[in-house]
Tab-separated table of C-alpha atoms and ligand atoms in Angstrom:
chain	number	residue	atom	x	y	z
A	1	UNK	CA	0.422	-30.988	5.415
A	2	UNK	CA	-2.125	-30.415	3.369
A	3	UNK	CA	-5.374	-32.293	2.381
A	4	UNK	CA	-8.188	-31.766	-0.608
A	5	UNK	CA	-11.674	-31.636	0.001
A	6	UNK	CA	-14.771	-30.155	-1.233
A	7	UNK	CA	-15.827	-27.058	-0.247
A	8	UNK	CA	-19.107	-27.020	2.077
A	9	UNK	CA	-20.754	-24.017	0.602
A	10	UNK	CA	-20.123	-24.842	-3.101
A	11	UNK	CA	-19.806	-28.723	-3.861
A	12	UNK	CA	-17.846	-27.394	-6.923
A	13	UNK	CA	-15.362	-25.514	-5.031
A	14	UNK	CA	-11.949	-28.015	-4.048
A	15	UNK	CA	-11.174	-26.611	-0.301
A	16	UNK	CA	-7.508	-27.620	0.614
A	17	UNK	CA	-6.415	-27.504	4.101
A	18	UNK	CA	-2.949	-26.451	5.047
A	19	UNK	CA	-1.169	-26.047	8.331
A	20	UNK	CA	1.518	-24.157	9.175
A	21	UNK	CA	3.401	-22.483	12.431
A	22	UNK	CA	3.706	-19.081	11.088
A	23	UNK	CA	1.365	-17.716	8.360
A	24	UNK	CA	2.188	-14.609	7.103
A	25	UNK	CA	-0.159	-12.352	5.086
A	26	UNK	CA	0.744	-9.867	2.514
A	27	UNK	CA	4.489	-10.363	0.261
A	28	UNK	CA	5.714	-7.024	0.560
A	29	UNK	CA	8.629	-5.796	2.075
A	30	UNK	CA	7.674	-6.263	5.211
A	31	UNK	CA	5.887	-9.577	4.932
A	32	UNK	CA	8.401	-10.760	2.696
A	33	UNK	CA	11.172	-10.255	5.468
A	34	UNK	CA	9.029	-11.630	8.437
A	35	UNK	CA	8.706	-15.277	6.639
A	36	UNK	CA	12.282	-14.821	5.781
A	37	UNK	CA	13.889	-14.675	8.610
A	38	UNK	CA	11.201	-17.615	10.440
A	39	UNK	CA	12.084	-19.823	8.409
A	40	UNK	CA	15.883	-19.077	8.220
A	41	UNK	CA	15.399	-19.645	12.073
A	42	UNK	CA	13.907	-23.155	11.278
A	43	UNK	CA	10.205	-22.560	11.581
A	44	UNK	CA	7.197	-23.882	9.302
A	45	UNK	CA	6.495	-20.700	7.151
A	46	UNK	CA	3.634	-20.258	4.913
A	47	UNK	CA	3.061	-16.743	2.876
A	48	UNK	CA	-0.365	-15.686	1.300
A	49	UNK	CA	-0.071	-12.347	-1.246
A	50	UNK	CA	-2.831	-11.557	-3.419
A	51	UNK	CA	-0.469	-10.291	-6.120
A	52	UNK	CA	0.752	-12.953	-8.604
A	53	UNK	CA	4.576	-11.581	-7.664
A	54	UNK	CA	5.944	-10.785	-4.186
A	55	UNK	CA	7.203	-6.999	-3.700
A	56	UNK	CA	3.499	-5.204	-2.257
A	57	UNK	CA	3.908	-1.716	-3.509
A	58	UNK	CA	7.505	-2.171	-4.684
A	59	UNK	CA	6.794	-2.952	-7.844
A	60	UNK	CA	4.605	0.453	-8.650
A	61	UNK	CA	7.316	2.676	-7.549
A	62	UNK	CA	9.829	3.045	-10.465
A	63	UNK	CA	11.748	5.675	-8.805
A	64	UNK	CA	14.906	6.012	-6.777
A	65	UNK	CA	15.351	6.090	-2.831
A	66	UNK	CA	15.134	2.615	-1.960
A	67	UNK	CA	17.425	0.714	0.101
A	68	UNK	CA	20.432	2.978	0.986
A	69	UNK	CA	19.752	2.052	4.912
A	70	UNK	CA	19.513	-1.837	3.939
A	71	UNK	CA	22.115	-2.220	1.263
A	72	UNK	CA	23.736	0.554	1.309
A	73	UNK	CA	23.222	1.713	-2.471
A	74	UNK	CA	20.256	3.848	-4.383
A	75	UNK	CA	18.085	0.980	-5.756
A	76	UNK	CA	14.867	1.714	-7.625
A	77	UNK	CA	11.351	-0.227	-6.068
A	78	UNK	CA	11.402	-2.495	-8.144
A	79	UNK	CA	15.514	-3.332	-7.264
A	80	UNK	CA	14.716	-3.295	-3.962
A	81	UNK	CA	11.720	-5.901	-4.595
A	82	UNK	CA	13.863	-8.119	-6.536
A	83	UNK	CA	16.493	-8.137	-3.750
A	84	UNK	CA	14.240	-9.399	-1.208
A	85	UNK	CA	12.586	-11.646	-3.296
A	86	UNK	CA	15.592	-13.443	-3.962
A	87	UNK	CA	16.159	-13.990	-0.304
A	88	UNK	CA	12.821	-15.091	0.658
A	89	UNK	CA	11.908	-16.977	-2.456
A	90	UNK	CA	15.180	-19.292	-1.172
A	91	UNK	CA	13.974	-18.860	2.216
A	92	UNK	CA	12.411	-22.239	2.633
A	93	UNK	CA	9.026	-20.224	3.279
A	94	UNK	CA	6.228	-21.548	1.739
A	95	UNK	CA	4.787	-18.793	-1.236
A	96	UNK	CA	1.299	-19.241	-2.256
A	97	UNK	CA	0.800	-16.014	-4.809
A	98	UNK	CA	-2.559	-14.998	-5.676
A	99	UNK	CA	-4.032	-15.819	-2.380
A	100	UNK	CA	-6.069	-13.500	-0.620
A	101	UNK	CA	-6.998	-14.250	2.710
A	102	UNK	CA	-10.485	-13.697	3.488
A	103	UNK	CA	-10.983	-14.195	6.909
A	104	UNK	CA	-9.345	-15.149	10.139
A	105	UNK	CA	-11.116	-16.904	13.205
A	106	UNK	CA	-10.423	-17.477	16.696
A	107	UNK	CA	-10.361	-20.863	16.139
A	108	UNK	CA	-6.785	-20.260	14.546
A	109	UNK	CA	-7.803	-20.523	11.285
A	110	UNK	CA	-7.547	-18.553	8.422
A	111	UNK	CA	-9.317	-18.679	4.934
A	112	UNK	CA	-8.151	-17.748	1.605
A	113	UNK	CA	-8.777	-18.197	-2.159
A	114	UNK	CA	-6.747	-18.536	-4.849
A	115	UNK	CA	-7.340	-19.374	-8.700
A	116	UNK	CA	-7.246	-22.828	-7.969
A	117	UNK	CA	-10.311	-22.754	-5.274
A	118	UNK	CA	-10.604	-22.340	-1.388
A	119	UNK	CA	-7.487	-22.801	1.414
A	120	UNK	CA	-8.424	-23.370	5.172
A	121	UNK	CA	-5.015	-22.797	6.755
A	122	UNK	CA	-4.640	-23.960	10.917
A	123	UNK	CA	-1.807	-21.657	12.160
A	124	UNK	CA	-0.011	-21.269	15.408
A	125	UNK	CA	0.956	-17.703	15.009
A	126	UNK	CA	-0.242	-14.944	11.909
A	127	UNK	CA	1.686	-11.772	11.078
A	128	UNK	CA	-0.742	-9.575	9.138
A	129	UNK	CA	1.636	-7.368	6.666
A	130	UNK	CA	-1.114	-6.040	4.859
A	131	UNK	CA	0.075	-2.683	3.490
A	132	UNK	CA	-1.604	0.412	4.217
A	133	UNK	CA	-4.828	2.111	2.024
A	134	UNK	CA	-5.117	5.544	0.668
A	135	UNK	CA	-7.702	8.244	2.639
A	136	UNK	CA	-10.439	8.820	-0.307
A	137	UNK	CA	-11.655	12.502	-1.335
A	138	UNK	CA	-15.093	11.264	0.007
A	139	UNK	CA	-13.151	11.518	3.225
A	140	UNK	CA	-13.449	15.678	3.323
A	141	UNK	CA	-16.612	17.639	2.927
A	142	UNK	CA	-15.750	18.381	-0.804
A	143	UNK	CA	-19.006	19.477	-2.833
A	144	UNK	CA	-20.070	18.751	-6.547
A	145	UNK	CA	-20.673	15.653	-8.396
A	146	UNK	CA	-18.569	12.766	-8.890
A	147	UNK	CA	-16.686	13.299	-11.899
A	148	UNK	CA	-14.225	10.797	-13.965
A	149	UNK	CA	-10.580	11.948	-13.830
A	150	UNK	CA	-9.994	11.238	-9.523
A	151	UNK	CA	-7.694	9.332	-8.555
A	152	UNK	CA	-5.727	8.434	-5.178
A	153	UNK	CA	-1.714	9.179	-5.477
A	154	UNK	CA	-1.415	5.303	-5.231
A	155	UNK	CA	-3.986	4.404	-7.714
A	156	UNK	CA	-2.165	6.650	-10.045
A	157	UNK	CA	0.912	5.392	-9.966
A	158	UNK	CA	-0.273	1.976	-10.595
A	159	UNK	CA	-2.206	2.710	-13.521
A	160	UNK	CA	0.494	5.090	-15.106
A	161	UNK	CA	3.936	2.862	-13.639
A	162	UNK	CA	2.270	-0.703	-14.412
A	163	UNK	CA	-0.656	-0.221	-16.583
A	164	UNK	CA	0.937	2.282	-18.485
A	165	UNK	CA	-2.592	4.462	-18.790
A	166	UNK	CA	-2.940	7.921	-19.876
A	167	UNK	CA	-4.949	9.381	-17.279
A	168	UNK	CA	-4.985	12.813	-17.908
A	169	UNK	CA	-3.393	16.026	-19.051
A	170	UNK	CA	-4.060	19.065	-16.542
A	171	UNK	CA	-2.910	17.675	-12.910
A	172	UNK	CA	-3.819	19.337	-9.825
A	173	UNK	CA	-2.689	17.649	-6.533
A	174	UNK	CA	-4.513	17.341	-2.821
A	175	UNK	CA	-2.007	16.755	-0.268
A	176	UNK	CA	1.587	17.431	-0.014
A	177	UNK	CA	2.981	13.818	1.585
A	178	UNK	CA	5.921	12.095	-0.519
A	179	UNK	CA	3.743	9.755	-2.794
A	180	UNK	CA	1.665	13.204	-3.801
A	181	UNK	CA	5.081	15.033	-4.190
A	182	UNK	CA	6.750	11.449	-6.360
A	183	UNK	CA	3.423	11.704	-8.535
A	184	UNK	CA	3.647	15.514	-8.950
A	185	UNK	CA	7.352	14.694	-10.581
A	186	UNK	CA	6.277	11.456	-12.317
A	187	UNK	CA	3.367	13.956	-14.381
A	188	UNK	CA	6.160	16.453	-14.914
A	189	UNK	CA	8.332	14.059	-16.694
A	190	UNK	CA	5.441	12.466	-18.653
A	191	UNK	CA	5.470	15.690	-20.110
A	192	UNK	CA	1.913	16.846	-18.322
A	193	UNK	CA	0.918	20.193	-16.624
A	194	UNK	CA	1.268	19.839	-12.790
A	195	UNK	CA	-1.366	23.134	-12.291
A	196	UNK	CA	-0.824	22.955	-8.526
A	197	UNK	CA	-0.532	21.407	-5.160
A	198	UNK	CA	-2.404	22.234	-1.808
A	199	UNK	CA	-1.828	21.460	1.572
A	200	UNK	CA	-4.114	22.270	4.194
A	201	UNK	CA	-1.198	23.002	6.525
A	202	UNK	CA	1.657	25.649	6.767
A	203	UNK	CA	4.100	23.468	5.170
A	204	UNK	CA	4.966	20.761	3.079
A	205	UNK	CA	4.733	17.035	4.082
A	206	UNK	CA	6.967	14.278	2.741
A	207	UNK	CA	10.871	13.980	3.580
A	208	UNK	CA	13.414	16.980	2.626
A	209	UNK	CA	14.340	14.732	-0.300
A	210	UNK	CA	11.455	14.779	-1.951
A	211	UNK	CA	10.389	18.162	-1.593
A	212	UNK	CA	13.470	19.135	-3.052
A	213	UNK	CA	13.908	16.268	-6.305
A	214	UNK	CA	10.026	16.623	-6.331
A	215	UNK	CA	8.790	20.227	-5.968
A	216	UNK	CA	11.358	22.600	-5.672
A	217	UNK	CA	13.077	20.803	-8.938
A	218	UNK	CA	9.785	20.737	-11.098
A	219	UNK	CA	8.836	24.382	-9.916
A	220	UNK	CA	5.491	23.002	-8.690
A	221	UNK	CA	3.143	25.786	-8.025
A	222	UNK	CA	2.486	25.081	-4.011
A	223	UNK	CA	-0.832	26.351	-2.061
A	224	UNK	CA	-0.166	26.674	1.342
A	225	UNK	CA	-3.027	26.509	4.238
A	226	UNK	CA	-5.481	25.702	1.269
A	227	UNK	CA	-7.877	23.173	0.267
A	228	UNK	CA	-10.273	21.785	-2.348
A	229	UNK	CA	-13.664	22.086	-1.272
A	230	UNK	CA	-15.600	21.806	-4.779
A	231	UNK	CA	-14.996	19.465	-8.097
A	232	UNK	CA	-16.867	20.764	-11.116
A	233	UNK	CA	-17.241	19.145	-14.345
A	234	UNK	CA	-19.400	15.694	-15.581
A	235	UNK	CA	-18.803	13.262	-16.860
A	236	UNK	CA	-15.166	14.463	-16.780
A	237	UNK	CA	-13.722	16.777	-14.106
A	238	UNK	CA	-12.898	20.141	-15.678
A	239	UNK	CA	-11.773	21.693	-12.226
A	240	UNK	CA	-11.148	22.723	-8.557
A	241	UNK	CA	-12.417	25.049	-6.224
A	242	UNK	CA	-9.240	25.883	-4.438
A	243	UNK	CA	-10.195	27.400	-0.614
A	244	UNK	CA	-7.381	29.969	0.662
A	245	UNK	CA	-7.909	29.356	4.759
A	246	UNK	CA	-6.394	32.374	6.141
A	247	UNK	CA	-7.658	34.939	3.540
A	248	UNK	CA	-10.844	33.314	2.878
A	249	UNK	CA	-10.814	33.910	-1.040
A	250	UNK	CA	-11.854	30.958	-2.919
A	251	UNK	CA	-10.532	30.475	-6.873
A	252	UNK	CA	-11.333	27.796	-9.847
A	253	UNK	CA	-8.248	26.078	-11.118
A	254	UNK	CA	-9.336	24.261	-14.437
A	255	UNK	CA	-8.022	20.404	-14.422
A	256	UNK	CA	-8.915	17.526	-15.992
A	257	UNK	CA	-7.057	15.174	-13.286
A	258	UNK	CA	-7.049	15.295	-9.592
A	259	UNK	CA	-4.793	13.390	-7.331
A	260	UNK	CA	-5.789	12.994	-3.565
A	261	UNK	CA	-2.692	12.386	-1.627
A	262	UNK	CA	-4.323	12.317	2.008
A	263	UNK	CA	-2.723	10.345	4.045
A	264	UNK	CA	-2.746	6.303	4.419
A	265	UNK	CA	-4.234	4.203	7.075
A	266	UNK	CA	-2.751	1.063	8.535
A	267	UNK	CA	-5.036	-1.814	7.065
A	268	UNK	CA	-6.325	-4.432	9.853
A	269	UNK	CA	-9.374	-5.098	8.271
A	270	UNK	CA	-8.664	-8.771	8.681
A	271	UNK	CA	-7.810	-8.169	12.402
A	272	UNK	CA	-10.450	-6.474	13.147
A	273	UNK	CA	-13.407	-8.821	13.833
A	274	UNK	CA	-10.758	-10.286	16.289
A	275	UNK	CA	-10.508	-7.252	18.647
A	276	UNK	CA	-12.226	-7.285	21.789
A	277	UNK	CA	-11.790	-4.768	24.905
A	278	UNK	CA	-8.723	-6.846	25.810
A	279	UNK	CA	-6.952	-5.830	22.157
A	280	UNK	CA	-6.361	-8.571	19.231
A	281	UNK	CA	-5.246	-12.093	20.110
A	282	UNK	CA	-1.535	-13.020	21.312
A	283	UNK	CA	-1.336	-15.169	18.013
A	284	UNK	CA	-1.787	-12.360	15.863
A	285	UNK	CA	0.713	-9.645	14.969
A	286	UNK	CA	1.537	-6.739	12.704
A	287	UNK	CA	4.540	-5.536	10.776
A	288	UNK	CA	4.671	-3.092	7.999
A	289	UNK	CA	2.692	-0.740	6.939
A	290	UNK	CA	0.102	-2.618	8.483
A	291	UNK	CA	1.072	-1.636	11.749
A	292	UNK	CA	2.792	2.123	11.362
A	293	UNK	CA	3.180	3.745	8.163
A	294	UNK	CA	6.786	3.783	7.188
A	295	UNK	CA	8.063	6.190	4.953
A	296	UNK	CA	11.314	4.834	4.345
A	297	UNK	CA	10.917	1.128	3.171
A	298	UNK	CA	14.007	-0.385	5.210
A	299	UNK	CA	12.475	0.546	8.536
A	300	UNK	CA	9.464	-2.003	7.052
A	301	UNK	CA	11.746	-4.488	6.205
A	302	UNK	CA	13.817	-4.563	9.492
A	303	UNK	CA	10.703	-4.404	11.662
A	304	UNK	CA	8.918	-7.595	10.034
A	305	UNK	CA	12.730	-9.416	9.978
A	306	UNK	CA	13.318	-8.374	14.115
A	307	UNK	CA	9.140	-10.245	14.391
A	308	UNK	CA	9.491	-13.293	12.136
A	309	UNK	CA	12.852	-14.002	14.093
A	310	UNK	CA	10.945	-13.439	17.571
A	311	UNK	CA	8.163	-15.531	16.418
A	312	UNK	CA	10.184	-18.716	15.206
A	313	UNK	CA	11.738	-18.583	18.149
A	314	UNK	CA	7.855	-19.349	19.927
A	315	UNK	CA	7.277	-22.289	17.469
B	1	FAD	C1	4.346	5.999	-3.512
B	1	FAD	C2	5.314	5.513	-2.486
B	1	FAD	C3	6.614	5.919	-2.596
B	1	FAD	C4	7.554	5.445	-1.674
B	1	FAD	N1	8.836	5.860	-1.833
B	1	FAD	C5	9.800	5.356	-1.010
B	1	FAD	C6	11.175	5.683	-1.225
B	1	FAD	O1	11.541	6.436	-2.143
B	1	FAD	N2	12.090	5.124	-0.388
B	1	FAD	C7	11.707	4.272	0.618
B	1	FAD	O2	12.579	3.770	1.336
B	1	FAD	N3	10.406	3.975	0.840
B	1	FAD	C8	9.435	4.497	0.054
B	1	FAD	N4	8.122	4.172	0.269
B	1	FAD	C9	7.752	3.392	1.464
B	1	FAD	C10	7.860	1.886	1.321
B	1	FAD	O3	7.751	1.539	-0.046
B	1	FAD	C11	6.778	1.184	2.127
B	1	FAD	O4	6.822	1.615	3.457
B	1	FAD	C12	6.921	-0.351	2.104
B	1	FAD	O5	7.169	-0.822	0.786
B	1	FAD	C13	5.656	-0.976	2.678
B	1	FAD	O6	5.769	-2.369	2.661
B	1	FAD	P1	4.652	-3.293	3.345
B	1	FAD	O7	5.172	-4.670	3.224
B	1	FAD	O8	4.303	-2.810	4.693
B	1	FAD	O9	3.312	-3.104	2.475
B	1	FAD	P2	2.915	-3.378	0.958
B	1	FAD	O10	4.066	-3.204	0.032
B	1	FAD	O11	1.703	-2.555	0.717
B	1	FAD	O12	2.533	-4.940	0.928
B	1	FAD	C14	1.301	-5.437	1.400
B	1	FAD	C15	0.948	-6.666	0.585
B	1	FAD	O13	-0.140	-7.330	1.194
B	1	FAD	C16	-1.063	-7.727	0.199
B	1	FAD	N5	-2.357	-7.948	0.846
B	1	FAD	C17	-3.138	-7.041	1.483
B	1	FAD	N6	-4.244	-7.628	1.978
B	1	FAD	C18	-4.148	-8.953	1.675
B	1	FAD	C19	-4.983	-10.090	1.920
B	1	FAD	N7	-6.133	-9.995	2.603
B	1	FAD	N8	-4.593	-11.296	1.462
B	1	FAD	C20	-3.421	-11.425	0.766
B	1	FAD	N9	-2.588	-10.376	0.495
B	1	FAD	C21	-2.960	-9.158	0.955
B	1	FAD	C22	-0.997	-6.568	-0.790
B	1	FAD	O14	-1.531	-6.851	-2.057
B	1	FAD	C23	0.515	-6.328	-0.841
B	1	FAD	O15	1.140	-7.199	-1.762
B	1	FAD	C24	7.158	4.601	-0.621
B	1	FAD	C25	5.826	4.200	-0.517
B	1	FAD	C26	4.916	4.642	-1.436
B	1	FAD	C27	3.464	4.174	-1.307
């Protein structure tokens, strides 16, 4: 049902209010199966995704390893994406694209804005499938300036996979997980120098598959128990200070590109006003990313599928 209005705050603002039994926010794999499978079960399904297409972080990652758990093949992201798309685009879910959701209250209600002005949605029941966001370099005690030519793995990949940038030449990596390990191959085959990766523990992070199509393949140079605790270089980073933890000895690697690849952090931020002593509301639940990182993007999909079926079955 939905209803236009002006918008309190700005007169010039139209503020349309929606209601739904299940709102789901975020259209990636995981949020994307959730409102599937509600509304396959019969229940009133609405989907907010600030992108203007579903798929989350599908659509950046142009490589293989998706979907061999799901359907049984090697699909690229962006296969994978399309695949689920199809399913919940004919889903019967409602898809409102370019919607980010600003706010949730206790009163049930969410807000969100779009292009087109300000939604007030009344829900029964929200599944948050927010994705995950990257751990900055301002999260370690690195010293020096603040120099152009940093970037988080993720950040990367957009800007090189969908913006198609150039963002540097000389490459050295911070943090061994898979998406630093896919971006230390996706530099190799753009033809850049991949001067090194270092991870602060004894071995590599990431799944056997990577390390071996990703490092081992591309000969990365790996630093083992090491770290970067100094940038140089302004306006544009010219290098590393690479720390060696068990000997102690400290080098400079030049670089005009560093990649932090630190580790990724469920994102509530929309729950999180929410939370009291007794944990977050029994209307409000997570799937995704936004609830454990998954490293294997079927896992994501199954888990917000098994929840949207649960939940219909409460409306
Ligand atoms: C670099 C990388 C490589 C990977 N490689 C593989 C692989 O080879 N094989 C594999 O199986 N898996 C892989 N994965 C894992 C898999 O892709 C993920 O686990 C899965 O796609 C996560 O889906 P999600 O729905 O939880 O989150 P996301 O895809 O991040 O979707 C979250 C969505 O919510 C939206 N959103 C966030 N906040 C709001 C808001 N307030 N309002 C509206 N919308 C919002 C976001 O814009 C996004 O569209 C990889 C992941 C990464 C990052």
């Amino acid at each position: 049902m939905a209803k236009e209005e002006l918008d309190p705050i700005s007169t010039k603002t139209p503020l349309l209010r929606l209601q739904t039994g299940l709102l789901v926010v975020g259209a990636g794999a995981a949020g994307m199966a959730a409102a599937a499978s509600a509304a396959a079960e019969g229940a009133s399904v609405l989907l907010a995704d600030d992108r203007p297409v579903p798929g989350g972080i599908l659509s950046q990652c142009i490589h293989h390893g998706f979907g061999l758990g799901r359907y049984g093949r090697d699909m690229t992201g962006p296969e994978y994406r399309d695949a689920e798309s199809a399913v919940f685009l004919r889903s019967g879910a409602a898809y409102l694209p370019q919607t980010r959701v600003l706010a949730l209250r206790p009163d049930r209600t969410a807000l969100a804005v779009s292009p087109d002005g300000l939604r007030e949605i009344s829900l029964e029941h929200c599944i948050l499938a927010t994705g995950c966001r990257e751990r900055p370099l301002g999260s370690l005690p690195v010293a020096g300036p603040r120099p152009e030519g940093v970037y988080t793995a993720g950040e990367a990949q957009e800007l090189i996979n969908l913006g198609h940038y150039d963002i540097g030449d000389t490459v050295f990596i911070l943090g061994s997980g898979d998406i630093g390990q896919i971006m230390a191959r996706r530099f190799c085959l753009l033809g850049k120098t991949v001067a090194g990766m270092a991870e602060i523990r004894g071995e590599l992070g990431g799944i056997l598959r990577n390390r071996v199509e990703c490092v081992e393949a591309f000969h990365i140079p790996v630093f083992l128990r090491s770290t970067v605790t100094a940038v140089h270089g302004f306006p544009r980073l010219s290098g590393v200070t690479l720390q060696h933890l068990d000997s102690g000895q400290q080098e400079t690697i030049p670089c005009d590109t560093l990649i932090t690849a630190l580790g990724l952090i469920p994102d509530r931020s929309l729950a999180e006003p929410l939370r009291t002593t007794g944990g977050y509301p029994d209307w409000l639940h997570f799937c995704g990313n936004a609830d454990t990182v998954h490293s294997i993007v079927d896992s994501a999909s199954a888990q917000g599928a098994a929840l949207g079926k649960r939940l219909a079955g409460l409306l």
